[in-house]
Short mmCIF file of N, CA and C in Angstrom, two decimals:
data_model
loop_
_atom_site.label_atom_id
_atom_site.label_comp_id
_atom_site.label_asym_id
_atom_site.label_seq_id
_atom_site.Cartn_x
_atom_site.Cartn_y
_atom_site.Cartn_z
N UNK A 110 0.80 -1.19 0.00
CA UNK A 110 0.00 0.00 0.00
C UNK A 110 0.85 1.26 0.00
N UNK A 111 2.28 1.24 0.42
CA UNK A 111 2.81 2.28 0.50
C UNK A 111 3.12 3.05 -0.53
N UNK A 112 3.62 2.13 -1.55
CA UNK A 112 3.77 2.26 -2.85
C UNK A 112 3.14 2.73 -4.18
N UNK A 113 1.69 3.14 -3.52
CA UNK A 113 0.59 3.31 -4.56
C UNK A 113 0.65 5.01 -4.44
N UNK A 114 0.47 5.54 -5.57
CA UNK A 114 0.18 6.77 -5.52
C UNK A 114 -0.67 7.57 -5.00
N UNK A 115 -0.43 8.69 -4.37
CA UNK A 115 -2.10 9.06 -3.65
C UNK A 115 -2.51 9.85 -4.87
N UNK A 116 -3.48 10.25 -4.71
CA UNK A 116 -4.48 10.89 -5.68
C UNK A 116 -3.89 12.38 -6.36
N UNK A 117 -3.38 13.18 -5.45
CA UNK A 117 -2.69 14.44 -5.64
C UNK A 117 -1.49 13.80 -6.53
N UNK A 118 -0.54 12.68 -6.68
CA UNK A 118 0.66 12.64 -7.32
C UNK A 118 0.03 11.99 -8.80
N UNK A 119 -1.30 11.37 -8.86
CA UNK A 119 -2.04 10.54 -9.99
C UNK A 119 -2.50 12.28 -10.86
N UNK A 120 -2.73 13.52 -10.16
CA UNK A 120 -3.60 14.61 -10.85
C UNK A 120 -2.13 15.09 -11.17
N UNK A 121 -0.81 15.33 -10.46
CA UNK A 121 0.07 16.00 -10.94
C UNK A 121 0.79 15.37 -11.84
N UNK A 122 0.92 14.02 -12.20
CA UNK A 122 1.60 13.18 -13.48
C UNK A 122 0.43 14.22 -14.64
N UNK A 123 -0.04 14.19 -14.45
CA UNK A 123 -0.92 14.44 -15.89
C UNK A 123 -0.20 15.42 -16.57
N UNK A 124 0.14 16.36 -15.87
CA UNK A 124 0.76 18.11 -16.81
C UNK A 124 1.63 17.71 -17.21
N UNK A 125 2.06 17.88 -18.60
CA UNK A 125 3.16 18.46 -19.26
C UNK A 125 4.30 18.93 -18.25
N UNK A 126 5.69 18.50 -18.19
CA UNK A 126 6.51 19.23 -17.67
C UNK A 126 6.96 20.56 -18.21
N UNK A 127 6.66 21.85 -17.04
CA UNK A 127 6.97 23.15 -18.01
C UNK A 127 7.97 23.77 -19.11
N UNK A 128 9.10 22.69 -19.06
CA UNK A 128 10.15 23.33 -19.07
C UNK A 128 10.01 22.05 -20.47
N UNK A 129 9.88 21.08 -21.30
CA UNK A 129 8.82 20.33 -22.13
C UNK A 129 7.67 21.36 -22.71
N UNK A 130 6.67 21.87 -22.47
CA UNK A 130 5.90 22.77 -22.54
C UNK A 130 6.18 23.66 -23.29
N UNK A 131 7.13 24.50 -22.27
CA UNK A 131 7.83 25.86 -22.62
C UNK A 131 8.61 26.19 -24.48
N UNK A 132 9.58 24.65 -24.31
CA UNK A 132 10.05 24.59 -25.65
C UNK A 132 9.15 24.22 -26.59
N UNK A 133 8.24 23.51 -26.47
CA UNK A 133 7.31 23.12 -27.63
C UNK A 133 6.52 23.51 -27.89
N UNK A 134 6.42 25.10 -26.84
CA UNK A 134 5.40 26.29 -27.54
C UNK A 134 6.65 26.94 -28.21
N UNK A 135 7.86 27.36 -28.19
CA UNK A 135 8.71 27.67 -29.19
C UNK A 135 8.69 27.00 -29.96
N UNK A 136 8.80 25.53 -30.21
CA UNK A 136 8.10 24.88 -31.66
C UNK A 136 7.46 25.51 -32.27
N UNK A 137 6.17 25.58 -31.66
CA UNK A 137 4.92 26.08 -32.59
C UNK A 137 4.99 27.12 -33.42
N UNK A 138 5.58 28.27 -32.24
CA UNK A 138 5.78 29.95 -32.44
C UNK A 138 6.91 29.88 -33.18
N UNK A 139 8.14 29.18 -33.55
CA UNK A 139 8.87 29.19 -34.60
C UNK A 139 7.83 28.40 -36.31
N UNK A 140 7.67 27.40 -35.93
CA UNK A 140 6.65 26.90 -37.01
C UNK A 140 5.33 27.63 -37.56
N UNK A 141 4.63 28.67 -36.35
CA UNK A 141 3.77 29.82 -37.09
C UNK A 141 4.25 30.79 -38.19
N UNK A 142 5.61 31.06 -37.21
CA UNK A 142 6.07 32.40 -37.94
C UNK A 142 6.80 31.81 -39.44
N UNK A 143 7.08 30.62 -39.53
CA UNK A 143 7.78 29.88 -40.70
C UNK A 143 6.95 29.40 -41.81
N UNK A 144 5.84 29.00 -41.45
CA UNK A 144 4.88 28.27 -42.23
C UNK A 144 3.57 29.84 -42.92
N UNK A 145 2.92 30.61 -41.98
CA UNK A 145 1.96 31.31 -42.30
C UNK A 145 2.65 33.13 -42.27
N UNK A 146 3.75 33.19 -41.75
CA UNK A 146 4.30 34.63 -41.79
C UNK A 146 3.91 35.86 -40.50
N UNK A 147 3.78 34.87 -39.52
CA UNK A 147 3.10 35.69 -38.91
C UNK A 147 2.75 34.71 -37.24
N UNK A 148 3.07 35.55 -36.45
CA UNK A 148 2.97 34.53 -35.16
C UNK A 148 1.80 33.91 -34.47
N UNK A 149 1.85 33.85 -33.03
CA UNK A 149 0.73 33.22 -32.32
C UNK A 149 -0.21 34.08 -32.17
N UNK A 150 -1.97 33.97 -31.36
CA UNK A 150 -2.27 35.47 -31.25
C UNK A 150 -3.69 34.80 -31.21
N UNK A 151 -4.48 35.10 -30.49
CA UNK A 151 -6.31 34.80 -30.46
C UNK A 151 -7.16 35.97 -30.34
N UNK A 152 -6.38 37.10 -30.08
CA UNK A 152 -7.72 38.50 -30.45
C UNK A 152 -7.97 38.81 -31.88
N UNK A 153 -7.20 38.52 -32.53
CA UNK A 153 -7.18 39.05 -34.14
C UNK A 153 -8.26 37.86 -34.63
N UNK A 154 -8.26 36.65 -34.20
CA UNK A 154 -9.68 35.37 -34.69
C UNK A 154 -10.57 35.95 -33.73
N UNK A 155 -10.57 35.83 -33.26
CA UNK A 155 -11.89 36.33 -32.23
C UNK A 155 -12.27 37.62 -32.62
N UNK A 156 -11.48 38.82 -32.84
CA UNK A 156 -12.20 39.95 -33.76
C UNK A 156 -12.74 39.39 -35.05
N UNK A 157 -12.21 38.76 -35.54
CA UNK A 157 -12.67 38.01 -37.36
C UNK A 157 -14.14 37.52 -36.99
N UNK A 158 -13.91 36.31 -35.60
CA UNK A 158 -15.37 36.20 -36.00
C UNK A 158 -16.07 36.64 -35.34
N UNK A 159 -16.36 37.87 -34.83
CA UNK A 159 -17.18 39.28 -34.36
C UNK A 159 -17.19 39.85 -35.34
N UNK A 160 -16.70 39.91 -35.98
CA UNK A 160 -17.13 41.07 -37.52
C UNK A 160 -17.96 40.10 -38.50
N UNK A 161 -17.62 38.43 -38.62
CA UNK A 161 -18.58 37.81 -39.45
C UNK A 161 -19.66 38.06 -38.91
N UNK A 162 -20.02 37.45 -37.32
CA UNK A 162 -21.62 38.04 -36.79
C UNK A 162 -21.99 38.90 -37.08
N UNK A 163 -21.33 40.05 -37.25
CA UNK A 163 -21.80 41.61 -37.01
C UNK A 163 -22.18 41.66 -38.86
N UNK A 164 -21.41 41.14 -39.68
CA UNK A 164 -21.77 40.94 -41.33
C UNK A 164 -23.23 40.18 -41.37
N UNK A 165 -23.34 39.37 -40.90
CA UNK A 165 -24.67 38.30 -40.73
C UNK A 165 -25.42 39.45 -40.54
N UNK A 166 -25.87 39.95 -38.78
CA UNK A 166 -26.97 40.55 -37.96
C UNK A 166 -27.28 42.00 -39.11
N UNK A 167 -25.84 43.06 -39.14
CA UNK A 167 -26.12 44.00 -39.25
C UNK A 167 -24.95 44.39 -40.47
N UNK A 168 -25.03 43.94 -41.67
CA UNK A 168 -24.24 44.41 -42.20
C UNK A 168 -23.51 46.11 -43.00
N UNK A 169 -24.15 46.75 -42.83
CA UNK A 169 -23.57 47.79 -42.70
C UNK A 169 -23.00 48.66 -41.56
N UNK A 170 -22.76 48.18 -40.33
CA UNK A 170 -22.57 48.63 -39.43
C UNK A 170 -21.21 48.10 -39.61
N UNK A 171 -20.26 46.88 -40.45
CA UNK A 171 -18.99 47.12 -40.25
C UNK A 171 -18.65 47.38 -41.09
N UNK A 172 -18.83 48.10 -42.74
CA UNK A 172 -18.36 49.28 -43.24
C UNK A 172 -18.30 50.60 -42.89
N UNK A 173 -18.82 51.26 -41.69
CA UNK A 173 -18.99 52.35 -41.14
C UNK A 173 -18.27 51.87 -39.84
N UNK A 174 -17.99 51.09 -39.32
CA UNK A 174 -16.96 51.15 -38.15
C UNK A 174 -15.54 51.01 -38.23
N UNK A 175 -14.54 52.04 -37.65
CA UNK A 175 -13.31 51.98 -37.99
C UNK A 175 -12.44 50.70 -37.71
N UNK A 176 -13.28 50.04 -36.53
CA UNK A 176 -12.55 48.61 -35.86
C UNK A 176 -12.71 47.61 -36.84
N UNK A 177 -13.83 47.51 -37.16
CA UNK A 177 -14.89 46.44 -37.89
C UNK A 177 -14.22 46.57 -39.94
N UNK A 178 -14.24 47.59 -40.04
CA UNK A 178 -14.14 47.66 -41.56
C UNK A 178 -12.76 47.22 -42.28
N UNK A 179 -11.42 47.79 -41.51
CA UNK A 179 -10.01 46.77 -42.00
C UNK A 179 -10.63 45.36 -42.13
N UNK A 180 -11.06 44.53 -41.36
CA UNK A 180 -11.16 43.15 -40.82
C UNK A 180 -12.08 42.50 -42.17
N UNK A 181 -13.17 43.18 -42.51
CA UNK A 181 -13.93 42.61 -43.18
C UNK A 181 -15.24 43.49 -43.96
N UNK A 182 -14.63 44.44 -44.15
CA UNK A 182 -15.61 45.57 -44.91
C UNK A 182 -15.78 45.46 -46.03
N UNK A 183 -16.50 45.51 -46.75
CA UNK A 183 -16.62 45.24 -48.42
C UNK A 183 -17.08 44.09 -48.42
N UNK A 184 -16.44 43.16 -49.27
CA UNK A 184 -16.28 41.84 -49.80
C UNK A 184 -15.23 40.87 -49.20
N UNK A 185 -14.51 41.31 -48.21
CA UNK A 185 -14.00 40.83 -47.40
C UNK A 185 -14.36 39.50 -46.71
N UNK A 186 -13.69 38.55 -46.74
CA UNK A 186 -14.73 37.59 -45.80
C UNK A 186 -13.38 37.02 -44.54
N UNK A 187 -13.96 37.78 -43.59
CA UNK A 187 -13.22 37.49 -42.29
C UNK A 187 -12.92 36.59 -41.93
N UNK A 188 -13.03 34.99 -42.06
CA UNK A 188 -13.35 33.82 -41.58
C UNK A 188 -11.83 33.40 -42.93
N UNK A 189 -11.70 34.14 -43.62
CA UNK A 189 -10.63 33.86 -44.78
C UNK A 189 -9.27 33.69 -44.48
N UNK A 190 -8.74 33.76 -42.90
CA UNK A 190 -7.68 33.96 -42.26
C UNK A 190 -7.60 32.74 -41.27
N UNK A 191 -6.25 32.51 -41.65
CA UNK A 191 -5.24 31.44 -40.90
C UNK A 191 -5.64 31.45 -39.44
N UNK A 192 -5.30 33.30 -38.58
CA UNK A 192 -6.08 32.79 -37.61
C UNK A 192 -7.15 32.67 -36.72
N UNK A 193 -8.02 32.39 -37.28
CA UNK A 193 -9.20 32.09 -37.08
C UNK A 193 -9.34 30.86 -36.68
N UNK A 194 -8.58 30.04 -38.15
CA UNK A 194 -9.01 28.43 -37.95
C UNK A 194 -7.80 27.98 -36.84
N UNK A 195 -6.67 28.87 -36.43
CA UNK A 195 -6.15 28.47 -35.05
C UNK A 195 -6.25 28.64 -34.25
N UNK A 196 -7.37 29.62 -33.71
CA UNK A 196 -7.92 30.24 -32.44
C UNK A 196 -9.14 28.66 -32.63
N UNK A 197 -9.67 28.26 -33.65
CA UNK A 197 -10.15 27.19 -33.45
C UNK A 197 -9.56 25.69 -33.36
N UNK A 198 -8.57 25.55 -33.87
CA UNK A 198 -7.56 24.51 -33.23
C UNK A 198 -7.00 24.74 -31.97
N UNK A 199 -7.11 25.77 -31.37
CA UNK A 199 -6.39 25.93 -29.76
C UNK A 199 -7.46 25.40 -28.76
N UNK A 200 -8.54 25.75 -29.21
CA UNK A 200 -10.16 25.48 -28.52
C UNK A 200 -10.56 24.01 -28.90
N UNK A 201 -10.48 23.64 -29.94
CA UNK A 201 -10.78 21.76 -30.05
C UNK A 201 -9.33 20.89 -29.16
N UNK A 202 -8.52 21.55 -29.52
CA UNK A 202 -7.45 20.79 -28.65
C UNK A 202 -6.98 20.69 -27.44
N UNK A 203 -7.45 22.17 -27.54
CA UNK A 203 -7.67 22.27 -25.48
C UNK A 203 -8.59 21.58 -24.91
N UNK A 204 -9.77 20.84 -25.52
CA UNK A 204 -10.98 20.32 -25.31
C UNK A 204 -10.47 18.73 -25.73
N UNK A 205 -9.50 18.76 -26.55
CA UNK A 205 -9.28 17.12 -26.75
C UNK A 205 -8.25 16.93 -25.74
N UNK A 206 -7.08 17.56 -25.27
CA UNK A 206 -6.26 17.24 -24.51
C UNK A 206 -6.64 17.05 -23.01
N UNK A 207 -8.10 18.10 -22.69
CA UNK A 207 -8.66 18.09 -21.49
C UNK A 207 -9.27 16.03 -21.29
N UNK A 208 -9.90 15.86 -22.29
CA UNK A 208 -10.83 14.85 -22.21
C UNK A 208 -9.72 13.27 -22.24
N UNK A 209 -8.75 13.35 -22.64
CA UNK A 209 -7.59 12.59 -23.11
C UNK A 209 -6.83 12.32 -21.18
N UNK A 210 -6.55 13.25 -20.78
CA UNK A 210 -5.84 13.65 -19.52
C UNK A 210 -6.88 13.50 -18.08
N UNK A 211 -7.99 13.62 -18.48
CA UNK A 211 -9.13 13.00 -17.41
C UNK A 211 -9.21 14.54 -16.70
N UNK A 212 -9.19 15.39 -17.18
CA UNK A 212 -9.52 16.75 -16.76
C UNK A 212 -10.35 17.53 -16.91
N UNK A 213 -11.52 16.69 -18.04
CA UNK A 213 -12.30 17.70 -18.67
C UNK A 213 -13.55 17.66 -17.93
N UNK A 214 -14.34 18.48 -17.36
CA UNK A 214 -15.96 18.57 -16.58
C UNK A 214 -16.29 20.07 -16.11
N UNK A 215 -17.50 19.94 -16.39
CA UNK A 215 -18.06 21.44 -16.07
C UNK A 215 -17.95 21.68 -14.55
N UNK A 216 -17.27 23.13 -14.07
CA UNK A 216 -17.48 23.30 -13.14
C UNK A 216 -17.03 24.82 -12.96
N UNK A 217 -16.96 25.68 -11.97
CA UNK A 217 -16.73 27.08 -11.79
C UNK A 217 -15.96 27.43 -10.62
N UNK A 218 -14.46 27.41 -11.08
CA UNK A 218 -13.52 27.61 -9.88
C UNK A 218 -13.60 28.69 -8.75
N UNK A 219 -13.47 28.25 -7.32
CA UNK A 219 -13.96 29.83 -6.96
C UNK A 219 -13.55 29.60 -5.45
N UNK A 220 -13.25 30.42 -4.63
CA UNK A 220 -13.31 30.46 -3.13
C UNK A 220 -13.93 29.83 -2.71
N UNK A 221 -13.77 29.73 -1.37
CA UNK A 221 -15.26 29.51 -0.52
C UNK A 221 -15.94 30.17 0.00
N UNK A 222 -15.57 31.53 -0.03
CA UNK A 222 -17.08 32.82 0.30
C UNK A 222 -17.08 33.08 -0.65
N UNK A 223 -17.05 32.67 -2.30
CA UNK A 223 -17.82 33.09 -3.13
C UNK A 223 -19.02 32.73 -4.03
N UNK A 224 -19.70 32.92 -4.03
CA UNK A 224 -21.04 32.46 -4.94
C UNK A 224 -20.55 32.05 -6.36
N UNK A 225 -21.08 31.34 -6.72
CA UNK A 225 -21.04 30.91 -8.20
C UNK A 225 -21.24 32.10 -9.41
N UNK A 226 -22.34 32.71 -9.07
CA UNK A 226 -22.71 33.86 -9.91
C UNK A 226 -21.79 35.26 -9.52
N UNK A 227 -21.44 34.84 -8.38
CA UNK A 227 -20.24 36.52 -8.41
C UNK A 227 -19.18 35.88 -8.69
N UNK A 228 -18.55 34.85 -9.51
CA UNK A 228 -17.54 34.52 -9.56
C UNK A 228 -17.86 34.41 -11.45
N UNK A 229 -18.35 34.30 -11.52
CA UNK A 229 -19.27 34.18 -13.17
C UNK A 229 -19.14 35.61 -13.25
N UNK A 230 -19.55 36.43 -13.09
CA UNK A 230 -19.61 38.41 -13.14
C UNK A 230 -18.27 38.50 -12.92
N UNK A 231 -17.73 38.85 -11.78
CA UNK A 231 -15.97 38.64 -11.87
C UNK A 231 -15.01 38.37 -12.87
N UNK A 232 -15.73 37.68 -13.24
CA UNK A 232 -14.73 36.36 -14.79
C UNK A 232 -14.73 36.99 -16.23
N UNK A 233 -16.62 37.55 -16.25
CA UNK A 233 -16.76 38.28 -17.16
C UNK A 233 -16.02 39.53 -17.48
N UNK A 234 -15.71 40.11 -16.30
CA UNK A 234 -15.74 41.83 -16.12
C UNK A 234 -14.12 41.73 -16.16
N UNK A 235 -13.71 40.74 -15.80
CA UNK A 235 -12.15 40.65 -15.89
C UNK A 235 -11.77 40.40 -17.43
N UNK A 236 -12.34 39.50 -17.98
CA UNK A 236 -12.54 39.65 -19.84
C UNK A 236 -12.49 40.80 -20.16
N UNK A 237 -13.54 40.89 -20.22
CA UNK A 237 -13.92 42.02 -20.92
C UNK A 237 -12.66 43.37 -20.69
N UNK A 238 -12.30 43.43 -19.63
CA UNK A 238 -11.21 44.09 -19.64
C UNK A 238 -9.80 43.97 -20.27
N UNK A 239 -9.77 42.64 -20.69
CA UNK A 239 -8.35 42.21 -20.99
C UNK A 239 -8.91 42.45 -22.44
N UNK A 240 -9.97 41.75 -23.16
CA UNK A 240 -10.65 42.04 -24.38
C UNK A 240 -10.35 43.11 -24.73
N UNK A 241 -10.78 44.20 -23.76
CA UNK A 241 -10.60 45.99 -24.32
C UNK A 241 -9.01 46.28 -24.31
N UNK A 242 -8.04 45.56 -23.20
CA UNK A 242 -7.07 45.99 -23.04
C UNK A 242 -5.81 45.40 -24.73
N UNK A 243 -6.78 44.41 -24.95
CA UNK A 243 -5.98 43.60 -26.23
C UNK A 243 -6.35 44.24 -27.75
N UNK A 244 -7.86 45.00 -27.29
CA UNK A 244 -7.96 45.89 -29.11
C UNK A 244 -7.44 47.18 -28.88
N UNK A 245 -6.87 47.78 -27.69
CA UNK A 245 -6.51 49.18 -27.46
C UNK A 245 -4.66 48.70 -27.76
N UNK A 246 -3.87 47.40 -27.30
CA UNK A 246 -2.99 46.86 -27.83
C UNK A 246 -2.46 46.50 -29.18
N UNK A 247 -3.57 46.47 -29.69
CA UNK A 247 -3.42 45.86 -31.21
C UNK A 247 -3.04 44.60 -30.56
N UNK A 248 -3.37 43.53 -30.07
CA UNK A 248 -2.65 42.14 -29.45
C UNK A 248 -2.85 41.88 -27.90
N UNK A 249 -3.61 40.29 -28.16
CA UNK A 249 -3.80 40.15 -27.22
C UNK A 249 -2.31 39.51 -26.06
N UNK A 250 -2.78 39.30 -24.96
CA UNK A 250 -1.22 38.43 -24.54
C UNK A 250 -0.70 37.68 -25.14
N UNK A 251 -1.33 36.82 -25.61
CA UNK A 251 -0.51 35.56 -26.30
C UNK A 251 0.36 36.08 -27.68
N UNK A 252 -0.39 36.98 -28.21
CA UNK A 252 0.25 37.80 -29.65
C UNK A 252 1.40 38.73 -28.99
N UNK A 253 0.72 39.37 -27.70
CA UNK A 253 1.89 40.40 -27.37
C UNK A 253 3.24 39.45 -27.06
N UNK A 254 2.85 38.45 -26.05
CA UNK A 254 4.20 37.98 -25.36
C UNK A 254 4.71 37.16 -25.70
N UNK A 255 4.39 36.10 -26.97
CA UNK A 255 4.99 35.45 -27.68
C UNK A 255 5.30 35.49 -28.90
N UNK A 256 4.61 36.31 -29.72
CA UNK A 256 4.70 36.69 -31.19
C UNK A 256 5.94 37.87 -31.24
N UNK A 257 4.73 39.11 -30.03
CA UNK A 257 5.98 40.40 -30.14
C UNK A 257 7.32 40.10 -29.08
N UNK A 258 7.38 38.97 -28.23
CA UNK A 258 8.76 38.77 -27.71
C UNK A 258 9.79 38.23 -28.25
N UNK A 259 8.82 37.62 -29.12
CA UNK A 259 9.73 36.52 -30.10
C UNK A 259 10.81 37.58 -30.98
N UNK A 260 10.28 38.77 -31.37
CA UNK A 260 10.90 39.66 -32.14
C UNK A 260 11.46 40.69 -31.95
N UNK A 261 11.54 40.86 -30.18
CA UNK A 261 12.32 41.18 -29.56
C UNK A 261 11.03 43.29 -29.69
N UNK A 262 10.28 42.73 -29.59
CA UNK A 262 8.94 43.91 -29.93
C UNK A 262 9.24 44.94 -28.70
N UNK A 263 9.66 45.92 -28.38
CA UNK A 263 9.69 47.12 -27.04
C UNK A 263 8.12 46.67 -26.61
N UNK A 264 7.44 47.30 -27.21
CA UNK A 264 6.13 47.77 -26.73
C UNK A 264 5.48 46.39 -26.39
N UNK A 265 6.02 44.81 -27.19
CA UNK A 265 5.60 44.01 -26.23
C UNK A 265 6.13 43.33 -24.86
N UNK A 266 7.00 44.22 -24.73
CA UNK A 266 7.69 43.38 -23.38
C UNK A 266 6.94 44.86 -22.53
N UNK A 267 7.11 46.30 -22.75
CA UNK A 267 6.16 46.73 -21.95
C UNK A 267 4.82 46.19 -21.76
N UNK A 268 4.18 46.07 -22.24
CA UNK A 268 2.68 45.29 -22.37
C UNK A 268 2.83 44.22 -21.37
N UNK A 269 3.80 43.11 -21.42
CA UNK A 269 3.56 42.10 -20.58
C UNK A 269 4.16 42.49 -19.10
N UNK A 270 5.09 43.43 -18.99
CA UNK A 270 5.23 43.95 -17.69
C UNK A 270 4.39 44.79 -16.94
N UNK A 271 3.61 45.33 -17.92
CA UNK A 271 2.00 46.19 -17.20
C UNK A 271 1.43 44.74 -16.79
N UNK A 272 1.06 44.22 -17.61
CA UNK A 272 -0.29 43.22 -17.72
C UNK A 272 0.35 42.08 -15.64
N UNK A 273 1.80 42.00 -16.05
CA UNK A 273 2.44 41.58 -14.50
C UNK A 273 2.17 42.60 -13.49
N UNK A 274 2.41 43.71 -13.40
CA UNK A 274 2.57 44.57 -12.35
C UNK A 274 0.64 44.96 -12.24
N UNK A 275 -0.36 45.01 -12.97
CA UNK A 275 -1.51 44.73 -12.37
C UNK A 275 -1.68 43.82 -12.34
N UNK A 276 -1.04 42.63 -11.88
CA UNK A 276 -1.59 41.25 -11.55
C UNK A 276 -1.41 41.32 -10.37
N UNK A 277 -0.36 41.70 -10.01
CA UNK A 277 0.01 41.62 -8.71
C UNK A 277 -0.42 42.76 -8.18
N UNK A 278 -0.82 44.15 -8.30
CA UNK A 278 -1.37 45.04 -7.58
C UNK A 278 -2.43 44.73 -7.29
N UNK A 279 -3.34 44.11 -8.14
CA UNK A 279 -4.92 43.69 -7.89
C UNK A 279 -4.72 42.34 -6.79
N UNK A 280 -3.32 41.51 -7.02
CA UNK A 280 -3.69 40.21 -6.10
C UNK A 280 -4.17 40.73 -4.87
N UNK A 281 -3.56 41.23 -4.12
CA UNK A 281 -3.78 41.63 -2.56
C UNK A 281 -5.25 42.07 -2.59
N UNK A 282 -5.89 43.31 -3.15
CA UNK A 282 -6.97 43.38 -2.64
C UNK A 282 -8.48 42.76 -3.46
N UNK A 283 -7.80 41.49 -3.88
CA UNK A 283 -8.91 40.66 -4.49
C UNK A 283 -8.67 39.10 -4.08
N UNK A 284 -8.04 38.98 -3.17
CA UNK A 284 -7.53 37.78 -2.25
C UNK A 284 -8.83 37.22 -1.62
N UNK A 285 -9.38 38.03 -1.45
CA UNK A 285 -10.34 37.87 -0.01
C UNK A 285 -11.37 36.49 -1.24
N UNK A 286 -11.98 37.06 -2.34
CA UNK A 286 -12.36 35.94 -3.27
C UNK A 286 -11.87 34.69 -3.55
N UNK A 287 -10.37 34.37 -3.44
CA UNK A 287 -10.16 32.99 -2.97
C UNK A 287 -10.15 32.43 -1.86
N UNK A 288 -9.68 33.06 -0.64
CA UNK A 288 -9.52 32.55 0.41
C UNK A 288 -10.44 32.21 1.14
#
């Protein structure tokens, strides 16, 4: 019996070792920039397909918007870009690697004085901020800190040292939600 794993060492075999990880997202991010011209990055697909909806619902509203109209104004068809269909390979594979690894189930991480639904609002409002903070960037983190680090980008190594230094200013007085 001594010999058997407890449950905590059976959940921590599962991860990827970081430093394994680490290089074989430099794989990728060398193989993006080699293969399509252009690096890693999920706000630029996720704007693409917000401007196809917005083409569907209301189509003249993204020839008249300055955000909306580069992306897919005219005859444009937004969905026509590389990454799109890898913001959708990051999402099926994150979903196949979850289900593969025995990790995958609905649930809503959260303290224990927090409610489900203020932790759902929280989650949102923290999006939505990083969302705004990634189209006022031109790039979201993943574009800023691996695409523009990769290239040695100023403005993305500032970016990821803001995006650190409010992580940690906000930890302290938003603690009280995990603990």
């Amino acid at each position: 019996m001594a010999n058997q794993p407890t449950p905590k060492d059976q959940v921590t075999k599962r991860y990827w070792n970081p430093y394994v990880a680490g290089v074989s997202l430099g794989g990728v991010l060398f193989l993006a920039f080699l293969l399509t011209g252009s690096g890693l990055g999920a706000s630029g697909g996720i704007a693409r397909l917000v401007v196809q909806v917005v083409k569907v619902v209301a189509p003249s509203t993204v020839d008249r918007n300055p955000y909306f109209a580069p992306i897919g104004g005219g005859f444009a068809n937004p969905l026509n870009n590389h990454i799109v269909w890898m913001v959708a390979g990051v999402l099926l594979g994150g979903f196949v690697s979850g289900v593969i690894s025995g990790r995958s189930r609905v649930e809503i991480c959260r303290g224990p004085r927090v409610r489900p639904a203020q932790r759902l609002v929280l989650a949102f409002i923290g999006g939505a901020f990083m969302g705004w903070g990634a189209a006022m960037a031109r790039g979201c983190t993943s574009g800023q800190a691996l695409s523009g680090g990769a290239v040695l980008s100023l403005g993305s190594w500032v970016f990821m040292m803001m995006i650190f230094a409010a992580g940690y200013a906000l930890a302290y007085p938003f603690r009280r939600f995990w603990l």
